[in-house]
mmCIF file of C-alpha atoms and ligand atoms in Angstrom:
data_model
loop_
_atom_site.group_PDB
_atom_site.id
_atom_site.type_symbol
_atom_site.label_atom_id
_atom_site.label_comp_id
_atom_site.label_asym_id
_atom_site.label_seq_id
_atom_site.Cartn_x
_atom_site.Cartn_y
_atom_site.Cartn_z
ATOM 1 C CA MET A 1 0.000 0.000 0.000
ATOM 2 C CA GLU A 2 2.771 2.283 1.050
ATOM 3 C CA LYS A 3 4.689 1.437 -2.090
ATOM 4 C CA GLY A 4 1.586 1.832 -4.214
ATOM 5 C CA THR A 5 0.684 5.309 -2.812
ATOM 6 C CA SER A 6 4.232 6.704 -2.322
ATOM 7 C CA PHE A 7 4.158 8.399 -5.731
ATOM 8 C CA LEU A 8 1.372 10.684 -4.379
ATOM 9 C CA PHE A 9 3.841 12.239 -1.933
ATOM 10 C CA ALA A 10 6.707 12.680 -4.407
ATOM 11 C CA GLY A 11 8.361 16.077 -3.958
ATOM 12 C CA VAL A 12 6.339 16.838 -0.828
ATOM 13 C CA HIS A 13 8.388 17.825 2.161
ATOM 14 C CA PHE A 14 6.990 17.335 5.632
ATOM 15 C CA ASN A 15 8.256 19.961 8.076
ATOM 16 C CA LYS A 16 8.681 17.919 11.240
ATOM 17 C CA LYS A 17 9.642 20.964 13.321
ATOM 18 C CA LYS A 18 6.631 23.004 12.315
ATOM 19 C CA PHE A 19 4.239 20.160 12.925
ATOM 20 C CA SER A 20 6.204 18.662 15.787
ATOM 21 C CA THR A 21 3.134 18.180 17.998
ATOM 22 C CA ASP A 22 1.224 16.388 15.218
ATOM 23 C CA PHE A 23 4.305 14.389 14.321
ATOM 24 C CA SER A 24 4.829 13.284 17.899
ATOM 25 C CA ARG A 25 1.181 12.241 17.998
ATOM 26 C CA PHE A 26 1.573 10.201 14.787
ATOM 27 C CA GLN A 27 4.861 8.797 16.049
ATOM 28 C CA LYS A 28 3.147 7.603 19.281
ATOM 29 C CA LYS A 29 0.323 6.102 17.273
ATOM 30 C CA LYS A 30 2.786 4.249 15.063
ATOM 31 C CA GLU A 31 4.612 2.951 18.116
ATOM 32 C CA ASN A 32 1.305 1.929 19.660
ATOM 33 C CA ASP A 33 0.306 0.178 16.444
ATOM 34 C CA GLU A 34 3.616 -1.656 16.366
ATOM 35 C CA LEU A 35 3.198 -2.497 20.015
ATOM 36 C CA VAL A 36 -0.341 -3.690 19.419
ATOM 37 C CA GLU A 37 0.844 -5.648 16.388
ATOM 38 C CA ASN A 38 3.671 -7.212 18.381
ATOM 39 C CA LEU A 39 1.347 -7.944 21.196
ATOM 40 C CA SER A 40 -1.193 -9.565 18.914
ATOM 41 C CA LEU A 41 1.598 -11.520 17.266
ATOM 42 C CA ASN A 42 2.837 -12.649 20.662
ATOM 43 C CA GLU A 43 -0.655 -13.427 21.698
ATOM 44 C CA ASN A 44 -1.215 -15.492 18.580
ATOM 45 C CA ARG A 45 2.029 -17.317 19.158
ATOM 46 C CA GLU A 46 1.143 -17.829 22.794
ATOM 47 C CA SER A 47 -2.337 -18.999 21.955
ATOM 48 C CA ASP A 48 -0.891 -21.433 19.389
ATOM 49 C CA GLU A 49 1.566 -22.685 21.962
ATOM 50 C CA SER A 50 -1.101 -22.967 24.609
ATOM 51 C CA GLU A 51 -3.352 -24.803 22.134
ATOM 52 C CA GLU A 52 -0.538 -27.236 21.412
ATOM 53 C CA GLU A 53 0.103 -27.636 25.127
ATOM 54 C CA GLU A 54 -3.579 -28.246 25.716
ATOM 55 C CA LYS A 55 -3.604 -30.851 22.959
ATOM 56 C CA ASP A 56 -0.566 -32.549 24.486
ATOM 57 C CA GLU A 57 -2.163 -32.528 27.904
ATOM 58 C CA GLU A 58 -5.359 -33.956 26.464
ATOM 59 C CA LYS A 59 -3.373 -36.717 24.759
ATOM 60 C CA VAL A 60 -1.624 -37.594 28.019
ATOM 61 C CA ARG A 61 -4.970 -37.601 29.818
ATOM 62 C CA VAL A 62 -6.497 -39.942 27.184
ATOM 63 C CA LYS A 63 -3.468 -42.230 27.405
ATOM 64 C CA LYS A 64 -3.738 -42.305 31.186
ATOM 65 C CA ARG A 65 -7.447 -43.085 30.934
ATOM 66 C CA LYS A 66 -6.724 -45.936 28.482
ATOM 67 C CA ARG A 67 -4.017 -47.339 30.711
ATOM 68 C CA LYS A 68 -6.394 -47.218 33.636
ATOM 69 C CA ALA A 69 -9.079 -48.990 31.605
ATOM 70 C CA VAL A 70 -6.678 -51.793 30.648
ATOM 71 C CA GLY A 71 -5.303 -52.137 34.158
ATOM 72 C CA SER A 72 -8.523 -52.305 36.076
ATOM 73 C CA GLY A 73 -11.287 -51.889 33.475
ATOM 74 C CA PRO A 74 -14.413 -53.971 33.869
ATOM 75 C CA SER A 75 -12.768 -56.143 36.474
ATOM 76 C CA GLU A 76 -13.029 -53.506 39.168
ATOM 77 C CA SER A 77 -14.925 -54.912 42.034
ATOM 78 C CA VAL A 78 -17.779 -53.134 43.706
ATOM 79 C CA GLU A 79 -17.590 -53.499 47.490
ATOM 80 C CA GLY A 80 -17.057 -57.219 47.790
ATOM 81 C CA PHE A 81 -18.904 -58.004 44.593
ATOM 82 C CA SER A 82 -16.800 -58.766 41.545
ATOM 83 C CA VAL A 83 -18.815 -58.608 38.322
ATOM 84 C CA PHE A 84 -16.027 -59.983 36.146
ATOM 85 C CA LYS A 85 -12.896 -61.776 37.204
ATOM 86 C CA SER A 86 -9.732 -59.776 36.817
ATOM 87 C CA SER A 87 -7.316 -60.869 34.084
ATOM 88 C CA LYS A 88 -4.868 -62.052 36.745
ATOM 89 C CA SER A 89 -7.391 -64.307 38.458
ATOM 90 C CA VAL A 90 -8.526 -65.704 35.056
ATOM 91 C CA GLU A 91 -4.899 -66.474 34.205
ATOM 92 C CA ALA A 92 -4.447 -68.166 37.560
ATOM 93 C CA THR A 93 -7.548 -70.348 37.136
ATOM 94 C CA VAL A 94 -6.551 -71.297 33.567
ATOM 95 C CA LYS A 95 -3.060 -72.192 34.807
ATOM 96 C CA GLU A 96 -4.566 -74.228 37.643
ATOM 97 C CA GLU A 97 -6.880 -76.101 35.256
ATOM 98 C CA ASN A 98 -3.999 -76.786 32.850
ATOM 99 C CA GLU A 99 -1.919 -78.142 35.704
ATOM 100 C CA LYS A 100 -4.807 -80.341 36.819
ATOM 101 C CA THR A 101 -5.362 -81.806 33.326
ATOM 102 C CA GLU A 102 -1.612 -82.311 32.885
ATOM 103 C CA LYS A 103 -1.459 -84.090 36.227
ATOM 104 C CA LYS A 104 -4.445 -86.239 35.285
ATOM 105 C CA LEU A 105 -2.920 -87.077 31.894
ATOM 106 C CA SER A 106 0.440 -87.943 33.405
ATOM 107 C CA GLN A 107 -1.302 -90.160 35.979
ATOM 108 C CA GLU A 108 -3.280 -91.890 33.215
ATOM 109 C CA LYS A 109 -0.082 -92.344 31.190
ATOM 110 C CA LYS A 110 1.668 -93.743 34.250
ATOM 111 C CA LYS A 111 -1.208 -96.183 34.848
ATOM 112 C CA PHE A 112 -1.178 -97.192 31.162
ATOM 113 C CA TYR A 113 2.584 -97.886 31.180
ATOM 114 C CA GLN A 114 2.336 -99.767 34.482
ATOM 115 C CA GLN A 115 -0.467 -101.926 32.994
ATOM 116 C CA GLN A 116 1.635 -102.545 29.860
ATOM 117 C CA GLU A 117 4.549 -103.652 32.018
ATOM 118 C CA ARG A 118 2.328 -106.018 34.016
ATOM 119 C CA ASP A 119 0.889 -107.425 30.735
ATOM 120 C CA ALA A 120 4.378 -107.992 29.307
ATOM 121 C CA LEU A 121 5.442 -109.903 32.433
ATOM 122 C CA PHE A 122 2.221 -111.930 32.377
ATOM 123 C CA ARG A 123 2.681 -112.808 28.694
ATOM 124 C CA LYS A 124 6.267 -113.862 29.327
ATOM 125 C CA GLU A 125 5.096 -116.057 32.190
ATOM 126 C CA HIS A 126 2.513 -117.805 29.951
ATOM 127 C CA ASN A 127 4.665 -117.902 26.813
ATOM 128 C CA ILE A 128 2.364 -115.576 24.849
ATOM 129 C CA HIS A 129 3.913 -113.631 21.960
ATOM 130 C CA VAL A 130 2.045 -110.667 20.490
ATOM 131 C CA ALA A 131 2.561 -108.182 17.691
ATOM 132 C CA GLY A 132 0.508 -105.019 17.104
ATOM 133 C CA ASN A 133 -0.311 -101.712 18.732
ATOM 134 C CA THR A 134 -1.922 -101.468 22.187
ATOM 135 C CA VAL A 135 -2.874 -105.136 22.351
ATOM 136 C CA PRO A 136 -5.570 -105.625 25.037
ATOM 137 C CA SER A 137 -4.453 -107.106 28.346
ATOM 138 C CA PRO A 138 -4.595 -110.922 28.540
ATOM 139 C CA LEU A 139 -7.194 -112.634 30.741
ATOM 140 C CA THR A 140 -6.011 -113.713 34.178
ATOM 141 C CA ASP A 141 -9.071 -115.962 34.653
ATOM 142 C CA PHE A 142 -12.535 -116.646 33.189
ATOM 143 C CA GLU A 143 -14.203 -114.475 35.868
ATOM 144 C CA GLU A 144 -12.663 -111.484 34.118
ATOM 145 C CA LEU A 145 -15.003 -112.201 31.199
ATOM 146 C CA SER A 146 -17.933 -111.060 33.300
ATOM 147 C CA SER A 147 -16.140 -108.215 35.142
ATOM 148 C CA ARG A 148 -14.434 -106.742 32.042
ATOM 149 C CA TYR A 149 -16.854 -107.682 29.243
ATOM 150 C CA GLY A 150 -20.193 -108.477 30.917
ATOM 151 C CA CYS A 151 -20.244 -112.154 29.938
ATOM 152 C CA LYS A 152 -23.481 -113.984 30.792
ATOM 153 C CA ALA A 153 -23.337 -116.359 33.761
ATOM 154 C CA LYS A 154 -24.761 -119.180 31.586
ATOM 155 C CA LEU A 155 -21.608 -119.405 29.429
ATOM 156 C CA LEU A 156 -19.291 -119.368 32.464
ATOM 157 C CA ARG A 157 -21.387 -122.100 34.052
ATOM 158 C CA ASN A 158 -21.120 -124.212 30.895
ATOM 159 C CA LEU A 159 -17.328 -123.851 30.921
ATOM 160 C CA ALA A 160 -17.152 -124.793 34.588
ATOM 161 C CA ASP A 161 -19.374 -127.837 33.901
ATOM 162 C CA LEU A 162 -16.971 -128.915 31.144
ATOM 163 C CA GLY A 163 -14.086 -128.785 33.613
ATOM 164 C CA ILE A 164 -12.635 -125.673 31.971
ATOM 165 C CA LYS A 165 -11.342 -123.658 34.915
ATOM 166 C CA GLN A 166 -8.346 -121.664 33.720
ATOM 167 C CA PRO A 167 -7.917 -120.246 30.214
ATOM 168 C CA THR A 168 -5.101 -121.607 28.051
ATOM 169 C CA PRO A 169 -2.498 -119.081 26.732
ATOM 170 C CA ILE A 170 -4.242 -118.730 23.343
ATOM 171 C CA GLN A 171 -7.575 -118.145 25.096
ATOM 172 C CA ARG A 172 -6.047 -115.601 27.506
ATOM 173 C CA GLN A 173 -4.889 -113.371 24.671
ATOM 174 C CA ALA A 174 -7.207 -114.098 21.698
ATOM 175 C CA ILE A 175 -10.505 -113.662 23.582
ATOM 176 C CA PRO A 176 -9.842 -110.000 24.693
ATOM 177 C CA ILE A 177 -8.555 -109.097 21.204
ATOM 178 C CA LEU A 178 -11.656 -110.486 19.459
ATOM 179 C CA LEU A 179 -13.989 -108.927 22.051
ATOM 180 C CA SER A 180 -12.405 -105.527 21.406
ATOM 181 C CA GLY A 181 -13.495 -105.885 17.751
ATOM 182 C CA ARG A 182 -10.002 -106.267 16.340
ATOM 183 C CA GLU A 183 -8.765 -108.763 13.802
ATOM 184 C CA CYS A 184 -6.657 -111.595 15.161
ATOM 185 C CA PHE A 185 -4.282 -114.050 13.570
ATOM 186 C CA ALA A 186 -3.434 -116.672 16.191
ATOM 187 C CA CYS A 187 -1.282 -119.819 16.160
ATOM 188 C CA ALA A 188 -1.163 -122.473 18.886
ATOM 189 C CA PRO A 189 -0.414 -126.210 19.082
ATOM 190 C CA THR A 190 -3.099 -128.861 18.534
ATOM 191 C CA GLY A 191 -5.337 -129.409 21.526
ATOM 192 C CA SER A 192 -4.461 -126.033 23.083
ATOM 193 C CA GLY A 193 -8.085 -124.804 23.076
ATOM 194 C CA LYS A 194 -8.205 -122.693 19.898
ATOM 195 C CA THR A 195 -11.890 -123.508 19.309
ATOM 196 C CA LEU A 196 -13.001 -121.944 22.578
ATOM 197 C CA ALA A 197 -10.699 -118.970 21.887
ATOM 198 C CA PHE A 198 -12.866 -117.895 18.926
ATOM 199 C CA VAL A 199 -16.221 -119.471 19.861
ATOM 200 C CA CYS A 200 -16.373 -117.738 23.260
ATOM 201 C CA PRO A 201 -16.294 -114.170 21.785
ATOM 202 C CA MET A 202 -18.867 -115.270 19.176
ATOM 203 C CA LEU A 203 -21.273 -116.518 21.828
ATOM 204 C CA MET A 204 -20.764 -113.293 23.787
ATOM 205 C CA LYS A 205 -21.305 -110.956 20.829
ATOM 206 C CA LEU A 206 -24.045 -112.667 18.791
ATOM 207 C CA LYS A 207 -27.734 -112.247 19.465
ATOM 208 C CA PRO A 208 -29.235 -115.746 19.880
ATOM 209 C CA ALA A 209 -31.917 -117.059 17.488
ATOM 210 C CA SER A 210 -31.600 -114.182 15.066
ATOM 211 C CA LYS A 211 -33.638 -114.531 11.846
ATOM 212 C CA ASP A 212 -31.456 -112.048 10.003
ATOM 213 C CA GLY A 213 -29.368 -114.410 7.802
ATOM 214 C CA VAL A 214 -26.127 -116.008 9.008
ATOM 215 C CA GLY A 215 -24.480 -114.512 12.112
ATOM 216 C CA ALA A 216 -21.008 -116.049 11.891
ATOM 217 C CA VAL A 217 -19.185 -118.536 9.683
ATOM 218 C CA ILE A 218 -16.438 -120.909 10.825
ATOM 219 C CA LEU A 219 -14.436 -122.254 7.915
ATOM 220 C CA CYS A 220 -12.606 -125.523 8.527
ATOM 221 C CA PRO A 221 -10.207 -127.137 6.009
ATOM 222 C CA THR A 222 -11.651 -130.640 6.379
ATOM 223 C CA ARG A 223 -15.071 -132.193 7.090
ATOM 224 C CA GLU A 224 -13.637 -133.979 10.135
ATOM 225 C CA LEU A 225 -12.407 -130.718 11.641
ATOM 226 C CA ALA A 226 -15.757 -129.087 10.831
ATOM 227 C CA SER A 227 -17.609 -131.872 12.684
ATOM 228 C CA GLN A 228 -15.219 -131.584 15.656
ATOM 229 C CA THR A 229 -15.655 -127.798 15.758
ATOM 230 C CA ILE A 230 -19.451 -127.943 15.711
ATOM 231 C CA ARG A 231 -19.409 -130.486 18.530
ATOM 232 C CA GLU A 232 -17.279 -128.115 20.634
ATOM 233 C CA CYS A 233 -19.481 -125.151 19.782
ATOM 234 C CA LYS A 234 -22.629 -126.960 20.834
ATOM 235 C CA LYS A 235 -20.995 -127.982 24.131
ATOM 236 C CA PHE A 236 -20.091 -124.365 24.983
ATOM 237 C CA ALA A 237 -23.541 -123.069 23.976
ATOM 238 C CA GLU A 238 -25.414 -125.805 25.853
ATOM 239 C CA GLY A 239 -28.803 -124.670 27.162
ATOM 240 C CA SER A 240 -28.849 -121.411 25.152
ATOM 241 C CA LYS A 241 -31.032 -120.491 22.139
ATOM 242 C CA PHE A 242 -28.080 -120.295 19.725
ATOM 243 C CA CYS A 243 -28.741 -121.976 16.356
ATOM 244 C CA ILE A 244 -25.455 -123.657 15.284
ATOM 245 C CA LYS A 245 -25.462 -125.519 11.934
ATOM 246 C CA LEU A 246 -23.083 -127.535 9.798
ATOM 247 C CA MET A 247 -23.120 -127.015 6.036
ATOM 248 C CA THR A 248 -24.034 -130.553 5.027
ATOM 249 C CA LYS A 249 -24.849 -132.155 1.656
ATOM 250 C CA GLN A 250 -28.556 -132.186 2.558
ATOM 251 C CA LEU A 251 -28.478 -128.443 3.242
ATOM 252 C CA ILE A 252 -26.726 -127.767 -0.073
ATOM 253 C CA ARG A 253 -29.417 -129.767 -1.934
ATOM 254 C CA LYS A 254 -32.045 -127.215 -0.894
ATOM 255 C CA ALA A 255 -33.068 -125.112 -3.857
ATOM 256 C CA ASP A 256 -32.871 -121.662 -2.262
ATOM 257 C CA LEU A 257 -30.650 -120.625 0.665
ATOM 258 C CA SER A 258 -31.349 -116.884 0.341
ATOM 259 C CA LYS A 259 -33.694 -117.032 3.344
ATOM 260 C CA PHE A 260 -31.514 -119.436 5.335
ATOM 261 C CA SER A 261 -30.611 -118.138 8.775
ATOM 262 C CA CYS A 262 -28.615 -119.401 11.742
ATOM 263 C CA ASP A 263 -26.319 -117.904 14.383
ATOM 264 C CA ILE A 264 -23.169 -119.934 13.636
ATOM 265 C CA LEU A 265 -22.552 -121.826 10.405
ATOM 266 C CA VAL A 266 -19.641 -124.293 10.253
ATOM 267 C CA SER A 267 -18.515 -125.280 6.768
ATOM 268 C CA THR A 268 -15.668 -126.385 4.545
ATOM 269 C CA PRO A 269 -14.562 -123.821 1.889
ATOM 270 C CA LEU A 270 -15.923 -125.725 -1.141
ATOM 271 C CA ARG A 271 -19.369 -126.309 0.325
ATOM 272 C CA LEU A 272 -19.615 -122.654 1.337
ATOM 273 C CA LYS A 273 -18.562 -121.505 -2.153
ATOM 274 C CA LEU A 274 -21.255 -123.724 -3.713
ATOM 275 C CA ALA A 275 -23.905 -122.430 -1.308
ATOM 276 C CA ILE A 276 -23.070 -118.805 -2.111
ATOM 277 C CA ARG A 277 -22.791 -119.168 -5.913
ATOM 278 C CA LYS A 278 -25.627 -121.584 -6.702
ATOM 279 C CA LYS A 279 -27.974 -121.340 -3.736
ATOM 280 C CA LYS A 280 -27.803 -117.566 -3.091
ATOM 281 C CA LEU A 281 -26.646 -117.898 0.536
ATOM 282 C CA ASN A 282 -26.643 -114.433 2.099
ATOM 283 C CA LEU A 283 -23.432 -113.679 4.017
ATOM 284 C CA SER A 284 -23.760 -109.894 4.219
ATOM 285 C CA ARG A 285 -23.634 -109.567 8.038
ATOM 286 C CA GLN A 286 -21.469 -112.470 9.152
ATOM 287 C CA VAL A 287 -18.171 -112.658 11.037
ATOM 288 C CA MET A 288 -15.741 -114.946 9.191
ATOM 289 C CA ILE A 289 -13.462 -117.283 11.146
ATOM 290 C CA PHE A 290 -10.831 -119.406 9.419
ATOM 291 C CA ASN A 291 -10.021 -122.428 11.567
ATOM 292 C CA VAL A 292 -7.064 -124.184 9.899
HETATM 293 N N1 LIG B 301 -9.120 -123.863 29.109
HETATM 294 C C1 LIG B 301 -9.310 -125.152 28.961
HETATM 295 N N2 LIG B 301 -9.133 -125.958 29.994
HETATM 296 C C2 LIG B 301 -9.331 -127.288 29.868
HETATM 297 N N3 LIG B 301 -9.735 -127.854 28.750
HETATM 298 C C3 LIG B 301 -9.941 -127.091 27.664
HETATM 299 C C4 LIG B 301 -9.750 -125.691 27.715
HETATM 300 N N4 LIG B 301 -10.052 -125.186 26.507
HETATM 301 C C5 LIG B 301 -10.422 -126.175 25.730
HETATM 302 N N5 LIG B 301 -10.357 -127.344 26.395
HETATM 303 C C6 LIG B 301 -10.637 -128.706 25.880
HETATM 304 O O1 LIG B 301 -9.492 -129.163 25.207
HETATM 305 C C7 LIG B 301 -9.881 -129.967 24.115
HETATM 306 C C8 LIG B 301 -9.137 -129.518 22.844
HETATM 307 O O2 LIG B 301 -9.528 -128.229 22.523
HETATM 308 P P1 LIG B 301 -9.649 -127.747 20.994
HETATM 309 O O3 LIG B 301 -10.262 -128.772 20.131
HETATM 310 O O4 LIG B 301 -10.293 -126.428 21.058
HETATM 311 O O5 LIG B 301 -8.145 -127.584 20.624
HETATM 312 P P2 LIG B 301 -7.603 -127.015 19.273
HETATM 313 O O6 LIG B 301 -6.425 -126.205 19.605
HETATM 314 O O7 LIG B 301 -8.691 -126.334 18.554
HETATM 315 O O8 LIG B 301 -7.168 -128.295 18.502
HETATM 316 P P3 LIG B 301 -7.036 -128.472 16.907
HETATM 317 O O9 LIG B 301 -5.751 -127.836 16.530
HETATM 318 O O10 LIG B 301 -7.041 -129.942 16.749
HETATM 319 O O11 LIG B 301 -8.211 -127.827 16.317
HETATM 320 C C9 LIG B 301 -11.374 -129.869 23.993
HETATM 321 O O12 LIG B 301 -11.980 -131.001 24.487
HETATM 322 C C10 LIG B 301 -11.730 -128.687 24.868
HETATM 323 O O13 LIG B 301 -12.999 -128.836 25.466
#
């Protein structure tokens, strides 16, 4: 402005002495203006600074509030009444529970390993050799059949009547394996009681007098062995409703075996093959035993 209007005063001389009073007045005003300007500038600067300070303070206050909320937050208790558990107490309870489960697991593991050790010693004592993972514990006596597997008293009575008091090694180990629903491949000398080892679990698992086809099949390599096996089976199932049949020539001569049903069928491989192929024997739900 001053630059723009300066040409208006070109050549004009201002007599400061003559108008000294006016000049002094203007001078004072100028100083005042400068002062006011400075003051306003300072004020602005101060206000800016104070605004910044206020903002900083506010930030600190917010931070403090947040910290407080995290530290105590909703867990603050109200005069002996805690609405939510504090994070520390939750951590402590979780830790306690973890320790408890770990302790329980380690105890269970310990029990399992102790049982495995006992089983190994027992097997060694009775000359039983096993292969496979977590093989069920061998039977110590026939009473265990009722305590461990809920065997009916009738079967145990039949065994006692036959003079069968203690299980043979093959029976000790094969019976628990078959009752646990696992496959079993077992070898033992002649006359060591293999028949009872597989017939006992069958009699315990099958529902007697079922009309739903064939329950179980015992395959024997020869007719003599098949006859011997069925004799044994009938002895063990004495007095029960189990239907145990031998695949004879007469049975094969029947035109249609699709509706044939029995609980245990004892057969030789060839006769069974004939019955399935030509006489439509239904073996959809049976348990297959190979007695060789
Ligand atoms: N735990 C037992 N205690 C006493 N006698 C038993 C026991 N188990 C089975 N027997 C009897 O021993 C005899 C022979 O058993 P079994 O025919 O089952 O032997 P096996 O091993 O099947 O013989 P094979 O190899 O000839 O088929 C049978 O008369 C049976 O009743």
